[in-house]
Phi, psi and omega in degrees: 000122185282132182294140181267353178284146180271148179296148180295143180277130182284127184269161190284137183262130184235143172256117185259114185241121174242115182284324175219152171069194186247160178279127199281350190235079183287353174268001179253128006273147167305148179302332183260013177307126181278355182241329182256128182253259181283138184234136174241127186269131184249147173240148180301140355284135192293126167230122188274117182292148183288349179285348182258165177260333189214140170250128169255115184252108172275116189209158176263337179233093185297314181301310178299318178294321172294326178295319178297323185289329179083183179281139179213145179276346179276132181298152183238143170234123183269132169250123184202152178282346184286134176224032173278145185307308183309310181302308177302312171311308180297313177302313179298316179299335171283003178085005187268151163289169181213124170236122182277135183297137178084002182250016179202161177255171184289334179295322180291317180302313176296325175284333169298323176297302175310308181298326178297324180297334182268353179096017183268132178255106191267141171246134176289166176310308184297318179300311176309308180296324177295318180293322178283323175295320179268354181300325184293344179280336189262342184293143185267007184175090187298319185297319182287332177290320178295320178290321177296324174299324185287352173287339181272153183285168178300315178299316179294329182292317176308310182300304176308323180293321178286320178309317185294347177262001172100009177285150174260178185315308185293325173295318182290319170309318179288323180297322188254002182059049172231157184289154178303318178301317181297313179303315177300316171301322184290325183288327181296324177288318174308315180297325176292317177293328180269004194047041188262145178276343185174193189293319180297309175303324181289315180296318185298319183290320178296322173283348182079022180258016178219152175295140173284128183264330176273153173240000000 
C-alpha cells in the first residue's frame, strides 16, 4: 500500500552574524518553526559557509558590516537600530533585506529569511516608511519621476506599490488575484518602462531614491 504522507519540507539553514552586541532572540528559531531549521553562529572575521541559505547580520553600522562581510552569493538580511533613509537605501541597493531593531517579531524574521531564499528583499515597516519618507530628498527630479510613473498602467502601478513593500510575485498575485506568471509578465514590462535592471532598481526608481534616466 502506497503511503499518503508527504516528504518532509527542508527548512532554511541560516548563518547568524553579530557584528556588535548580542543576538536579541535566543529563542529563535523555535523547534517547530515551519521555515527555519539549523542556525550557525558566526564570529568575526565572518566567513560564510557554503552550507547555509541565508545570512542574518546583526549590526550597528550596516554599510561597514556589509563591507566586512564581503561578497557572497548567499542572500543577506540586515538587523540594525538605524532607520535613516541614506543607510537603508544603500543596504537595499546592495540587495540586502533590512529589519529595524524593535520593528519586527520573530515570525516576521522567519518569513523574511524564507523570502530571501526566493529572491525577495524584505523591509520591515519602519524601514519601508523611512525609505518612502526620505526618498523625495534623494531624487534628482520629481517631475521627471512622475512622468516616468505615468508610463505605467493602473495595474502596473498597483504591482509596484506592493513590490515596494517587499512582496514577491507570488504574494502580489494572491493580493491582486492574478497568476504568478501574469505578475512576472507585468514586472518585465515595468522594468523596461522604468529602465530598471531588476526589482531592487525598479523599487528605488519608483520611490524616487535613484536617478531617473528617462526624460
